[in-house]
Structures are given as structure tokens and as C-alpha cells.
Coordinates of C-alpha atoms in Angstrom, one line a residue:
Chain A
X409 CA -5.9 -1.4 36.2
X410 CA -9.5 -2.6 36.2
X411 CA -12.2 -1.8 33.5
X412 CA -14.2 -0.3 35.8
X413 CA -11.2 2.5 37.2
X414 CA -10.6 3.3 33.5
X415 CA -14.6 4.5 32.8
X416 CA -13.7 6.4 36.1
X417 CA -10.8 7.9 34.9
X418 CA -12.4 8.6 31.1
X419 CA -15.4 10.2 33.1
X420 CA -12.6 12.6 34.7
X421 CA -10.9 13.3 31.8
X422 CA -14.2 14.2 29.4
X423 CA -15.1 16.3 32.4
X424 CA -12.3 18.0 32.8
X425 CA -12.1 18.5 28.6
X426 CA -15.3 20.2 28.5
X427 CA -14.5 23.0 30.8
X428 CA -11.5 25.0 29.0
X429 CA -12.6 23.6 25.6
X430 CA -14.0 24.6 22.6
X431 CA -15.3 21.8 21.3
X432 CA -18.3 20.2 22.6
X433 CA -17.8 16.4 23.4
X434 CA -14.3 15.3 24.6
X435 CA -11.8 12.6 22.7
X436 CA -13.2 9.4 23.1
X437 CA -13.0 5.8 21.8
X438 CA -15.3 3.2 21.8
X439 CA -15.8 -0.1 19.8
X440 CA -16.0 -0.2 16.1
X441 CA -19.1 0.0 15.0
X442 CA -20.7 -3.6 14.6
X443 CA -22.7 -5.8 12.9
X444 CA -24.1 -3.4 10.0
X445 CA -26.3 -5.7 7.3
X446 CA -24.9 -6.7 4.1
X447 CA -26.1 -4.9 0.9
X448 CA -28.7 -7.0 -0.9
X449 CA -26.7 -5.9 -4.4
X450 CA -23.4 -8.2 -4.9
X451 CA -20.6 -6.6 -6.8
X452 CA -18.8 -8.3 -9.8
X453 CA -16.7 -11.6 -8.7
X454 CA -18.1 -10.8 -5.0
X455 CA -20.6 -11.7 -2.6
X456 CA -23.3 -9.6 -1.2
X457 CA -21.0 -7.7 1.6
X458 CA -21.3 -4.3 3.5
X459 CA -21.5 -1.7 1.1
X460 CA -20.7 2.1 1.9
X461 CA -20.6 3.5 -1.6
X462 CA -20.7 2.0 -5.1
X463 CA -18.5 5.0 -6.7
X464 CA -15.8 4.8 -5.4
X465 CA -16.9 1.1 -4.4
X466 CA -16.1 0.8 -1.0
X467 CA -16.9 -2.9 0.6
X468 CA -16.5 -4.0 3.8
X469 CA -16.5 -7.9 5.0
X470 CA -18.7 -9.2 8.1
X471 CA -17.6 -10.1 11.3
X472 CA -18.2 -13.8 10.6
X473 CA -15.9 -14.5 7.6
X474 CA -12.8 -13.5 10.1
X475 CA -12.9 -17.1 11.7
X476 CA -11.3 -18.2 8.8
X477 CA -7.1 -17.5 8.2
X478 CA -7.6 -17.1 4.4
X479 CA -10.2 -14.7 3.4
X480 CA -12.0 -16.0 0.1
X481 CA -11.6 -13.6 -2.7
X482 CA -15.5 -12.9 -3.1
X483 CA -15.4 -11.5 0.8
X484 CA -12.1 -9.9 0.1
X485 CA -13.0 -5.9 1.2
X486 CA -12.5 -3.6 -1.4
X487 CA -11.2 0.1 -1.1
X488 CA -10.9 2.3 -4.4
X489 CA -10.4 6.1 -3.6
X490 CA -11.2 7.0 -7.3
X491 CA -14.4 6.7 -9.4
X492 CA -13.2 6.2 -12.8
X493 CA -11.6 2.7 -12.4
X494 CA -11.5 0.5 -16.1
X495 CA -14.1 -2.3 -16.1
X496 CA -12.3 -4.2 -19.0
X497 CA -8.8 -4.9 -19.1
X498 CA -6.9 -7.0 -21.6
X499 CA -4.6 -9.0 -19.6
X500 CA -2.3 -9.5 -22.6
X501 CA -1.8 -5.2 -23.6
X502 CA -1.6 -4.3 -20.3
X503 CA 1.9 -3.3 -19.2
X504 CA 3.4 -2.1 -15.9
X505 CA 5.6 1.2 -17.5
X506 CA 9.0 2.1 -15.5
X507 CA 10.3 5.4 -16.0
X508 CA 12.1 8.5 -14.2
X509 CA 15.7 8.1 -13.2
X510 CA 16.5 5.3 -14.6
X511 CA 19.1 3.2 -16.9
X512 CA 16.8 2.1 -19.5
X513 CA 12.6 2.8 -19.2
X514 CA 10.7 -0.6 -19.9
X515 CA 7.1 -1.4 -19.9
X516 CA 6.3 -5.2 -18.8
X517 CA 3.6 -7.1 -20.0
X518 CA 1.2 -9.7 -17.4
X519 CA 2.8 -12.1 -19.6
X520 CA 6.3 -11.3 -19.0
X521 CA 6.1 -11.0 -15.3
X522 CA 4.8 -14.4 -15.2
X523 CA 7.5 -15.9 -17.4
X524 CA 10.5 -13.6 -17.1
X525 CA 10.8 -13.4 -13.6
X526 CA 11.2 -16.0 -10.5
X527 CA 7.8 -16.0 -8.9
X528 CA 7.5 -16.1 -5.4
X529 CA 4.3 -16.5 -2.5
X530 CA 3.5 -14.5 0.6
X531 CA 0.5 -14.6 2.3
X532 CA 0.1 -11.2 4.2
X533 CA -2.7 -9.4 5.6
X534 CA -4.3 -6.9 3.8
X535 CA -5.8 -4.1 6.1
X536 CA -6.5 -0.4 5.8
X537 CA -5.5 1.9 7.9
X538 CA -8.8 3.6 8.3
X539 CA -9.9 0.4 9.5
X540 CA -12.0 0.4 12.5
X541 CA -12.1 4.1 12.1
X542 CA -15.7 4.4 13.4
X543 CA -14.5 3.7 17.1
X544 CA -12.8 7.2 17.0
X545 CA -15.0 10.6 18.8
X546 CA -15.2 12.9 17.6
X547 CA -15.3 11.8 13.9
X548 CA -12.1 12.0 12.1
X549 CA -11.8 12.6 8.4
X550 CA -12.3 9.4 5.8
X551 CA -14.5 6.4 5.8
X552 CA -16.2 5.1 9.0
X553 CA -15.3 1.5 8.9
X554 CA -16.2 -0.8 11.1
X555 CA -14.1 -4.1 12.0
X556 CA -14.0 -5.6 8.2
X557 CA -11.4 -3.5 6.3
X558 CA -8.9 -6.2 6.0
X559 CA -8.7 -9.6 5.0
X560 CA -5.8 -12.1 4.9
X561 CA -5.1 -13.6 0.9
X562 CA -2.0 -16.2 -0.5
X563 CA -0.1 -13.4 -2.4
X564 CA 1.6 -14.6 -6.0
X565 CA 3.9 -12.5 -7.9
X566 CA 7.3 -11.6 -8.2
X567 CA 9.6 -9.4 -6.4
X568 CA 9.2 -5.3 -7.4
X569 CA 13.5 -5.2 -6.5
X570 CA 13.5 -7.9 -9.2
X571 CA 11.1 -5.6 -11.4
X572 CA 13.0 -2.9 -11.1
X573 CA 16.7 -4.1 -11.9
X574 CA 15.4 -4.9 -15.2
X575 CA 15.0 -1.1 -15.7
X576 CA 18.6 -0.4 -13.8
X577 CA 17.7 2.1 -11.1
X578 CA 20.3 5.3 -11.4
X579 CA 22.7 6.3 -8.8
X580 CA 20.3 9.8 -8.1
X581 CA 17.7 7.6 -7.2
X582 CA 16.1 7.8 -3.8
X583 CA 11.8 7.5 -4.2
X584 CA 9.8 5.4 -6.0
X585 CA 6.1 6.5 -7.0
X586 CA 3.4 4.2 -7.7
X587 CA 0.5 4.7 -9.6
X588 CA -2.7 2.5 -11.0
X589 CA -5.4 2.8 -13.5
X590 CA -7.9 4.5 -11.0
X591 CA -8.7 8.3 -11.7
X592 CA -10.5 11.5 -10.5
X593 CA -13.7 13.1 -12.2
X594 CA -12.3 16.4 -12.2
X595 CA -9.5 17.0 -13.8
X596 CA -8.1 19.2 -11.3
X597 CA -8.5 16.5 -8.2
X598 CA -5.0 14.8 -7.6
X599 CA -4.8 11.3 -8.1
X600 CA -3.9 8.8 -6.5
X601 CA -0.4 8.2 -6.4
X602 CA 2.1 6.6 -3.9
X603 CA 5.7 6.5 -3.6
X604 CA 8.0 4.7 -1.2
X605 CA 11.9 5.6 -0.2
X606 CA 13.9 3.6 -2.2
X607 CA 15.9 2.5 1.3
X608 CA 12.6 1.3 2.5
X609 CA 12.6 -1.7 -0.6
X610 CA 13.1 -4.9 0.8
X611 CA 12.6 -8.6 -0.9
X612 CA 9.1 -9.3 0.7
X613 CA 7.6 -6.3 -1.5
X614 CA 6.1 -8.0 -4.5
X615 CA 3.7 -7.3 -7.8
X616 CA 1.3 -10.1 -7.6
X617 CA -0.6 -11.5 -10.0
X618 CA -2.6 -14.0 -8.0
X619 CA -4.1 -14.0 -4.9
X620 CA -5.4 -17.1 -3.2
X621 CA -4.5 -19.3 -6.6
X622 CA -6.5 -17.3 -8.7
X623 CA -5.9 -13.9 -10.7
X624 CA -7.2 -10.6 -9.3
X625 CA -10.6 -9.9 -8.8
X626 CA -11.3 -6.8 -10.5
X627 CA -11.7 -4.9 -7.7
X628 CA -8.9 -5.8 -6.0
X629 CA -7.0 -4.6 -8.4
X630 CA -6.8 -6.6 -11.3
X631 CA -4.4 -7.6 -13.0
X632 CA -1.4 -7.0 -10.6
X633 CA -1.0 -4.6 -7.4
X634 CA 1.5 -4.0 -5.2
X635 CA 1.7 -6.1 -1.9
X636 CA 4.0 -4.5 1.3
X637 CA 3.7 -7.1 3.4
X638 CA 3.1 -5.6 7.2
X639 CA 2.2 -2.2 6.0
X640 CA -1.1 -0.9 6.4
X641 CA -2.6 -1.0 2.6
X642 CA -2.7 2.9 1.4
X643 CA 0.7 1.7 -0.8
X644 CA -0.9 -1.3 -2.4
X645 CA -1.6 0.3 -5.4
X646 CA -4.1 -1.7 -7.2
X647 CA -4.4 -1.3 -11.1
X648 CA -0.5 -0.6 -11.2
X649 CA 0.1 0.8 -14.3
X650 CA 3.6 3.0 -13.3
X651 CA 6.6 3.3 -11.2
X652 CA 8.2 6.4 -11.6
X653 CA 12.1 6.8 -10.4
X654 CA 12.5 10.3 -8.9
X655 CA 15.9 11.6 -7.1
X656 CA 13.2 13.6 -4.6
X657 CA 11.0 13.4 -3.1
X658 CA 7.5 13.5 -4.9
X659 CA 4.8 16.2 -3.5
X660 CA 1.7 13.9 -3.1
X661 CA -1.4 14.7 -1.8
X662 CA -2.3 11.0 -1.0
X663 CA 1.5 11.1 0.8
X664 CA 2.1 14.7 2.8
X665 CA -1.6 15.1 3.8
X666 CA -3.5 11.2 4.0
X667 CA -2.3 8.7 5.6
X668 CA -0.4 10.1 8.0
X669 CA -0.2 10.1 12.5
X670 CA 1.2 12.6 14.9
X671 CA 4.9 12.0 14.9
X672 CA 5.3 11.2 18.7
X673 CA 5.5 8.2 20.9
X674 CA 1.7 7.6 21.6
X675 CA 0.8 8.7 17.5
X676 CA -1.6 10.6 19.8
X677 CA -3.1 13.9 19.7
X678 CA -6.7 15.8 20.4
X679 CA -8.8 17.5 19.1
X680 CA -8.2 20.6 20.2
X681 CA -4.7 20.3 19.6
X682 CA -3.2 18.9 16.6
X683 CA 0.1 17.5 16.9
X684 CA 1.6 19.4 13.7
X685 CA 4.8 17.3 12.8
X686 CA 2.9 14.0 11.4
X687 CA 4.7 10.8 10.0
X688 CA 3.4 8.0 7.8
X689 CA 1.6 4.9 9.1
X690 CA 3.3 2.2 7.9
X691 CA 3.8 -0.9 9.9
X692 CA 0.4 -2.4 11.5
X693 CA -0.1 -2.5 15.0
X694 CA -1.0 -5.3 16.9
X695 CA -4.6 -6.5 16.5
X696 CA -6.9 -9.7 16.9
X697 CA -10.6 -10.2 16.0
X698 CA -13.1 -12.2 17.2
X699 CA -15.0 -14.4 14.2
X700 CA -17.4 -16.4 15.8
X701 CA -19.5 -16.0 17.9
X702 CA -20.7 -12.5 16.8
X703 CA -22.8 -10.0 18.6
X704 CA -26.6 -10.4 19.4
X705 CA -26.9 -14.3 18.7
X706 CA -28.0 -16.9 21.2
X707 CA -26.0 -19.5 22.5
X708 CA -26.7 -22.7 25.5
X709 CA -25.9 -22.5 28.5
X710 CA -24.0 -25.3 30.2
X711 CA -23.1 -26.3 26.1
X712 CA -19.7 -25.8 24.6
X713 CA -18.8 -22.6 22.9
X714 CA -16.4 -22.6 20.7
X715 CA -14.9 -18.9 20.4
X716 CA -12.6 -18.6 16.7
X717 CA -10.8 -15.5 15.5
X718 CA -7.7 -14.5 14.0
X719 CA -4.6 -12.0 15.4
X720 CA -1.9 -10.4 13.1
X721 CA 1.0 -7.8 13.7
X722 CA 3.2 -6.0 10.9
X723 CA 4.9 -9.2 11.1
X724 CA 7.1 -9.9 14.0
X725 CA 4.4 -12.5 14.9
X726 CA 1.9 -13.3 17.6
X727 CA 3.0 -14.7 20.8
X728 CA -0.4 -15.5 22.3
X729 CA -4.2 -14.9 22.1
X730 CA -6.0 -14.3 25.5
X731 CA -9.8 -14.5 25.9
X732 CA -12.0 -12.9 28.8
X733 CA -15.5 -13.3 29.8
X734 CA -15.2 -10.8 33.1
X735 CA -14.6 -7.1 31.1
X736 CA -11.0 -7.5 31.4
X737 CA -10.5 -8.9 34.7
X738 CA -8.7 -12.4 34.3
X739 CA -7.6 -13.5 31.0
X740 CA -7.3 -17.3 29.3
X741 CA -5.1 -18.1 26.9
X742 CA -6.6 -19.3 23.6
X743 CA -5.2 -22.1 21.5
X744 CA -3.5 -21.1 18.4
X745 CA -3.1 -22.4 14.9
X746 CA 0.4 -24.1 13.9
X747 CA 1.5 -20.7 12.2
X748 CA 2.4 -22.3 8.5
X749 CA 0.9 -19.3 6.9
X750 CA 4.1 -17.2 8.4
X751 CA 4.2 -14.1 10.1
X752 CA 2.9 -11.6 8.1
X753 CA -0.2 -13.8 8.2
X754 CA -3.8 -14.1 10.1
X755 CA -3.3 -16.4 12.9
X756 CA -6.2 -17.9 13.7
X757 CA -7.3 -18.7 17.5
X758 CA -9.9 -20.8 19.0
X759 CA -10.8 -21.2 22.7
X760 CA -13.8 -23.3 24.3
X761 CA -15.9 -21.9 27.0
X762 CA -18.9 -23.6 29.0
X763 CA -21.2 -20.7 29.7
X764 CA -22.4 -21.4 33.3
X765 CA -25.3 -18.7 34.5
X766 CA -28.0 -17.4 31.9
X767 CA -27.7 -13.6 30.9
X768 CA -25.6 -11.5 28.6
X769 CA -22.1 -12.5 28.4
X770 CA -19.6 -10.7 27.3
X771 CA -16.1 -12.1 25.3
X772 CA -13.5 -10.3 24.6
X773 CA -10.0 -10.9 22.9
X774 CA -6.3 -9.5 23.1
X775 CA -3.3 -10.5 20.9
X776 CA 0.3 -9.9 21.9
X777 CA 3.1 -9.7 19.4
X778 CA 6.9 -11.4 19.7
X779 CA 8.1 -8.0 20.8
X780 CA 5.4 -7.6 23.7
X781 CA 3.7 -4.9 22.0
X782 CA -0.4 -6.0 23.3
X783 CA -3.8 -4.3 22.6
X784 CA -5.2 -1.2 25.0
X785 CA -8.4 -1.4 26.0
X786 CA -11.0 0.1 23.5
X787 CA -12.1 2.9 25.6
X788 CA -7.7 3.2 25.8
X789 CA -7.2 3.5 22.3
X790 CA -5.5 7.1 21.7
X791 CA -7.3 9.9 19.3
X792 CA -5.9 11.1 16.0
X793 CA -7.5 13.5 13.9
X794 CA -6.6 11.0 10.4
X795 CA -8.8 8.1 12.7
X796 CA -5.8 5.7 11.5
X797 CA -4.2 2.4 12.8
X798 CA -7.3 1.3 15.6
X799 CA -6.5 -1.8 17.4
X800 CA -8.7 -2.0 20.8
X801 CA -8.9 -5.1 22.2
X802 CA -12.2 -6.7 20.3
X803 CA -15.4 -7.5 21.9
X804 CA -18.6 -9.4 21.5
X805 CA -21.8 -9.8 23.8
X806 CA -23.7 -12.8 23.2
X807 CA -27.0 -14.2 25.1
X808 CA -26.4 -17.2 27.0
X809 CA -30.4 -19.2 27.4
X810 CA -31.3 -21.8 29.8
Chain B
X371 CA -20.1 -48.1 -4.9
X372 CA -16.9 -47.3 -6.6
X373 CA -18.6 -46.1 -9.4
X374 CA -20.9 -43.5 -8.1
X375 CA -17.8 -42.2 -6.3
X376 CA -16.1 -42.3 -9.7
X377 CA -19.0 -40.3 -10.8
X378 CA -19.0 -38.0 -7.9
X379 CA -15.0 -37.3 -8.4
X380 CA -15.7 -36.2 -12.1
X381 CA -18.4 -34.3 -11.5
X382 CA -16.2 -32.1 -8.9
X383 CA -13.6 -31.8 -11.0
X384 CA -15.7 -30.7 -14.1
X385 CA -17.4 -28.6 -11.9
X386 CA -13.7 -26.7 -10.6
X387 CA -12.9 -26.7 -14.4
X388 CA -16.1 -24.7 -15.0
X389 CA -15.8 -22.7 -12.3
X390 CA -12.1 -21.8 -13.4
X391 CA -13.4 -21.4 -17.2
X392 CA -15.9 -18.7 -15.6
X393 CA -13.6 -16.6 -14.0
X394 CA -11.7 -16.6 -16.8
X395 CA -14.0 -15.2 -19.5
X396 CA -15.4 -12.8 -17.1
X397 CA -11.9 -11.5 -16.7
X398 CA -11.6 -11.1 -20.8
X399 CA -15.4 -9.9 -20.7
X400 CA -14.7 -6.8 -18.3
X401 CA -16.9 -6.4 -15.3
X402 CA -20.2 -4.7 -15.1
X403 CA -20.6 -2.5 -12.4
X404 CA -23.6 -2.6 -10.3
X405 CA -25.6 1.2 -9.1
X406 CA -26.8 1.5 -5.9
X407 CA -29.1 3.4 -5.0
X408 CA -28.2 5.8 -1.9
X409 CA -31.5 8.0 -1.8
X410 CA -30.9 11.7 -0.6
X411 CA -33.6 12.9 2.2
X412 CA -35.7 15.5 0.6
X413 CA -35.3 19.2 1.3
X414 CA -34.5 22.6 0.6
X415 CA -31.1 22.7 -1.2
X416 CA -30.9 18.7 -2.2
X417 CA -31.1 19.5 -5.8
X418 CA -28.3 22.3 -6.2
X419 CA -26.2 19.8 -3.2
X420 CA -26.8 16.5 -5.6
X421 CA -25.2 18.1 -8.1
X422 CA -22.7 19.6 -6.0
X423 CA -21.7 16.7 -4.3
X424 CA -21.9 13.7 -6.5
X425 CA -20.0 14.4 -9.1
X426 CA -16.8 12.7 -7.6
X427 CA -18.3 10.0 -5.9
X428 CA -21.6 8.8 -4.7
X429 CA -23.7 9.7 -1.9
X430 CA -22.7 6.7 0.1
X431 CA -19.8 8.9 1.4
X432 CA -22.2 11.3 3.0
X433 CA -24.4 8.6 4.8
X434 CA -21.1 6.8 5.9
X435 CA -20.3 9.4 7.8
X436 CA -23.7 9.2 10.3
X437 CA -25.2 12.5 11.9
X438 CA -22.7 15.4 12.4
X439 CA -22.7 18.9 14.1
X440 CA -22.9 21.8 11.3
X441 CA -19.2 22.5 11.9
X442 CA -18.6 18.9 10.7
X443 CA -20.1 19.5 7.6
X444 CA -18.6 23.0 7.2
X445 CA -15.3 21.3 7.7
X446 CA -16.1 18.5 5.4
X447 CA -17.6 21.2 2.2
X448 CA -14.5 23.1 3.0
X449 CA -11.8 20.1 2.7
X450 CA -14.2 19.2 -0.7
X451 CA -12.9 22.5 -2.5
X452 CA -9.2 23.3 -0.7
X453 CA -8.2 19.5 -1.0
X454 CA -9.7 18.0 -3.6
X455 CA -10.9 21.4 -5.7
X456 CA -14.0 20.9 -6.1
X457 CA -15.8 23.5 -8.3
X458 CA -18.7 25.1 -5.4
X459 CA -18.6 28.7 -5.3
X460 CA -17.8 30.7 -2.1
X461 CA -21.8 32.0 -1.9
X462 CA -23.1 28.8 -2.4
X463 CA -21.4 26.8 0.6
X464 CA -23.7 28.0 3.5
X465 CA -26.6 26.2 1.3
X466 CA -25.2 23.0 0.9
X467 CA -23.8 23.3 5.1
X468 CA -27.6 24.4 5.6
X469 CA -28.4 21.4 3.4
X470 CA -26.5 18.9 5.3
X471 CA -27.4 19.9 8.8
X472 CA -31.2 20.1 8.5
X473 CA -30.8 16.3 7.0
X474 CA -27.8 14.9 8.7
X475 CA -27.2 16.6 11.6
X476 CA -26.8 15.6 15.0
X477 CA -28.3 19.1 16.7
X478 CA -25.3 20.4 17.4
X479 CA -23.7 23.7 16.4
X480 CA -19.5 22.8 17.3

């Protein structure tokens, strides 16, 4: 289908909406909002980046650091849901504590998971689900990020099946509840805590220690956090500070309420109409983002331009990168990186264009995973009331001068 | 020749060292966490919604969330005490709505 049919078919819908329905304006999605202006405050072990709160801190990374397939700690985005999060830690007291239904409860030292344990590397994208939230009408509940809540890092730790054999996990068994050294002002306001099915556990789950050769920056959760390769980030707990066994599962607010997407094919819903059955969000959908060139600059006509981004999945791997410069018509395939970094890793994409007539010119991008599974169109992009798991294909409009 | 690049070799690798020492001690020394300000518009209401609404986090969340109908905002002062309990009595929640919607709203009623 052309671009063009689907405005024709969104106009008929959001007509059709607004006659039986109660609410004013009809679902709609657009792109992220783009290019908002760094802060002119930088945070501790950060650069300047875009900054929506400072308690919780909340920081998102620009557009242009995304050409790159690591992201450097001090443009890492940071997410904390809590405001009372320790600014001192003593690396060598702190302790990870195991409890619940287990053989024998342990605590275990920084030290210890450095020397105890076989360590092991993933580098994974980290990326909330609330990312690109801001795309979503009309506006769903949580933060209104734009394109930066995610960032790709060279995870080093050791593996949390490893972690928690030392404690002996009892036959009962069944969910494991995480929780870090953030915590609510009021007393009364649940924290935020975690918890994974125990059959969910798998090898690739690690407590790290390092990311991208160097330990934690604070606000990423210093000194370790927990790293679910291909899983949106609301279980990374940061800060870790317990695991808790339980042989139920746990009643979380952060679990049964955030977090979560209509439990049907499409993870779709309006509005008006709530799907009520709702599942977690888990594994990331397909996405790709352009790095360079960004929105609003200038660039020569008849000179090369040299478009660079990076693509991820939840880690069954990107097949191919397309690029087009006619709204969606036609599509070129863009020239990938040699994928070392793995699967569950940004790969990065570059693609050289000659830009031919003077005037606004649009770019846009589209990944496609292994498994087929491809970006909709922005204006495609399903509504849920939680905002969660955007992934419409990217888009940047650049002048071309004579 | 050689020697300057001798020089030049040192110097960067003094200059990691350093770099590595410094992200060390500020890792012993603790962070310090910047404030920013994120100034409330002025208006009938802001004092008794400041103190209302920033006790668990800062205003930032507000401004994040652009200009909204009064519903929104209803909605939003209404999740603020179910979900997360915060302490606003019943009689004072059509000031702080009021509040929100003269400042940061979009016009609209729904």
C-alpha cells in the first residue's frame, strides 16, 4: 500500500471514530517526538543530555549518538522510577542478599562475584519500553520519550543461574523477585520491585559489574544490575540489592499494572476500549534508528551523503536495513556492519545517497529481523493505553542546498 | 621523530591512567546530584499543588507530559492517590485539576 492510501484510510478511520465516540480526537500515531535540546546541567559521570526530571533523574540520549553501535557510558540514557536512590556506595560492603525458598540464604559481596564466579560478556541493547512513547495519541500513561531511551553497552558479569545455585533454589520454587537500592518518599508508595518466572531463566541473564570495560555509572545502576538480554529494560533492576525466592507468584504493582500490553495478536487496543486481559512486554520488537543525518540540518546537493544508524531485535537478528527517500515508495538496501557484536546487539547501518534536486528531502529507515518480523509505518503503529513497545519505521527530513 | 612519538605514547597512556584513577575515586567519593530547576507557571492553586505534587518526584514529570485536556489531568491526580497513594484529600483534587488545566491545558474538556 502507498503512504499516501494509508493518510486516506487514517483520515477514514479518525472520522469515523469521532462520530459514536466519546472521546474527542481518535487513536493516532505519529513520529516520536524529535530533536528536543540537551539540558545545559550534566549529571554525575554524564554528559549534558535531554533531561525530563532530575528526581527521579530521567535522561534521554540525542539522535546523533545512535550512529555509533556502542553507546558511551556518559550518553548511556538513564531511567530511575524512584527518588531516593543512594549517592555513595561502598563497593566493598555492598552485598546482593538471596532469600525466600531457598537451600541456604547468602548475601554476595562485589568482590565475590568478581572472583567466585566464571565471568562472562554480552553486549545487548538496553531500551525501555516506554521508549518512543510520545508518538502515541492520545497520551498514554508514563514518560513521553522521544527516540533516545535506549542505548547499546558491552555487558560484564556473571551468570544470575550461576548466582543462584550457590543459594540452592528449593523444589517449591517458581518466581524470582528482584529488587534495588531505589525507594519511594512515602512510605505507603510500592516500590519498585520485579520478579521473573523461574522457567523464564536462561544463561544469557547476567548480574554485571561492568559495562563497556568500566564499572557502573552511578546512575545506571552502580555497582551491579541485572541485564535480560532482548527484553525490554523494566527487569533490569539497577542498584540490585535482593532476589527473593517465592513458590507464587508475587503481587507487584510494577508487574500486574506497569509494564504490561493487551494480550492479543496486534498488542492493540483503543481508547475507548481497553482490551482487559493484558500480558507483559518482554521481548523487543523490531526497530532501527537513523543516527546521522538528523532533522533540520543542511546538506549539498549533488555531494555524497552518507546516512548511519543502527537496527536491533530481541535477538533473533537483523536480516537487512532498507533506506527510502520517496515516503515509502521504493526501498534500498543499506550496507551493514560485520555483526561481531552478536545478536542481541545494535547493528549499525550506513547507506550513501547523492541528493539530486534542491528542497526538503525526506529519509527514512526500516529494519527486518531473521524471522521476517519488519517495521509498520509510523502512522501504522497500533495504540495501547500503557504507550509501550513503539517501533515505526524512523524518519528524518533534511534540506538539500544548491 | 621517534621520540616525540615516544612522548606522545606516554602522555596517552598517563592520560587513560588518570582518567581510570578519576572514575575510580568518584566511585568511592559518591556522586553529587545536580537540582534542576523546572519552574511552575504562576497561578491560583500552584502553592497548595507544589506541595501536593512534588513530594515524590519533581516537576519535570508534569512538563513531560505537554498540554492536556482537564480529563487528562483528572485522570493523572486520580492514578497519583489510587496507585501510588498519594496523601491529597478528596476536596482538594478539583483545585489542583483546576490548577493544571488553566497552566497546562490544551483547551479541551475530554
Amino acid at each position: 500500500m502507498l503512504r499516501r492510501d494509508f493518510f486516506k484510510q487514517a483520515a477514514l478511520i479518525a472520522g469515523s471514530a469521532a462520530v459514536g465516540s466519546t472521546t474527542a480526537d481518535a487513536d493516532t500515531t505519529t513520529h516520536p517526538v524529535d530533536n528536543r535540546k540537551v539540558a545545559d546541567i550534566a549529571f554525575p559521570q554524564k554528559r549534558p543530555l535531554i533531561t525530563y526530571s532530575d528526581r527521579p533523574p530521567l535522561l534521554e540520549t540525542p539522535r546523533e549518538v545512535f550512529t555509533n553501535p556502542i553507546t558511551p557510558n556518559d550518553l548511556f540514557f538513564v531511567r530511575w522510577h524512584m527518588p531516593m536512590i543512594p549517592t555513595y556506595i561502598n563497593p566493598h560492603y555492598f552485598s546482593i542478599k538471596i532469600d525466600g525458598e531457598v537451600e541456604k540464604p547468602v548475601k554476595i559481596t562485589v568482590d565475590s562475584l568478581k572472583h567466585d564466579f566464571e565471568p562472562v560478556e554480552i553486549t545487548s541493547v538496553l531500551q525501555c519500553g516506554g521508549n518512543g512513547r510520545s508518538a502515541f495519541h492520545p497520551t498514554p500513561g508514563g514518560i513521553q520519550w522521544g527516540s533516545g531511551a535506549m542505548g547499546c553497552a558491552k555487558w560484564k558479569g556473571v551468570r544470575l543461574n550461576d548466582v543462584l545455585a550457590k543459594a540452592g533454589l528449593k523444589k517449591n520454587a517458581s518466581w524470582i523477585k528482584f529488587h534495588g537500592l531505589e525507594k519511594p518518599v512515602y512510605t505507603k508508595t510500592d516500590g519498585f520491585v520485579r520478579a521473573l518466572e523461574l522457567e523464564k531463566l536462561h544463561d544469557k541473564i547476567i548480574i554485571a559489574y561492568e559495562m563497556n570495560g568500566e564499572a557502573l555509572p552511578y546512575l545506571n545502576g552502580f555497582p551491579v544490575r541485572l541485564i535480560l538480554p532482548g527484553f525490554y529494560s523494566d527487569s533490569w533492576v539497577k542498584m540490585l540489592s535482593n532476589i527473593t525466592v517465592t513458590d507464587t507468584k508475587p503481587k507487584l504493582h510494577f508487574m500486574d499494572h506497569a509494564y504490561r500490553v493487551p494480550d492479543n495478536e496486534c498488542e492493540c487496543e483503543t481508547s475507548d476500549n481497553l482490551v482487559p486481559k493484558t500480558k507483559p512486554i518482554e521481548e523487543m520488537n523490531v526497530n532501527s534508528l537513523i543516527g546521522y543525518p538528523t532533522s533540520g540540518i543542511q546538506v549539498k546537493q549533488g555531494a555524497k551523503l552518507i546516512i548511519r544508524g543502527v537496527a536491533f531485535d530481541g535477538g533473533h537478528g537483523i536480516a537487512k536495513v532498507e533506506i527510502s527517500t520517496d515516503g515509502g515508495t521504493s526501498w534500498q538496501e543499506a550496507t551493514l556492519d560485520d555483526g561481531t557484536q552478536g545478536s542481541y546487539a545494535y547493528r549499525s547501518f550506513r547507506h550513501t545517497l547523492m541528493p539530486k534536486q534542491a528542497g526538503t528531502l525526506s529519509i527514512m529507515t526500516r529494519a527486518t529481523n531473521t524471522k521476517g518480523e519488519t517495521q509498520p509505518f509510523a502512522e501504522d503503529v497500533k495504540w495501547n493505553h500503557g504507550g509501550y513497545k513503539y517501533n515505526g519505521i524512523d524518519e528524518v527530513t533534511v534540506e538539500v542546498v544548491s | 621523530m621517534r621520540k616525540w612519538i615516544l612522548i606522545a605514547v606516554i602522555t596517552a597512556a598517563l592520560i587513560t591512567l588518570l582518567d581510570a584513577e578519576e572514575n575510580k575515586a568518584e566511585i568511592q567519593k559518591g556522586i553529587k546530584m545536580p537540582y534542576m530547576a523546572f519552574p511552575m507557571k504562576k497561578g491560583e492553586g500552584m502553592y497548595s499543588t507544589k506541595g501536593k505534587c512534588n513530594m515524590c518526584h519533581s516537576w519535570g514529570y508534569i512538563l513531560n507530559q505537554g498540554a492536556q485536556s482537564k480529563a487528562f489531568w483528572r485522570k493523572k491526580v486520580i492514578k497519583m492517590i489510587d496507585i501510588f497513594q498519594a496523601p491529597i484529600k478528596n476536596e482538594d483534587i478539583n483545585e489542583v485539576v483546576e490548577y493544571l488545566y488553566k497552566n497546562y491545558g490544551n483547551g479541551k474538556e475530554n
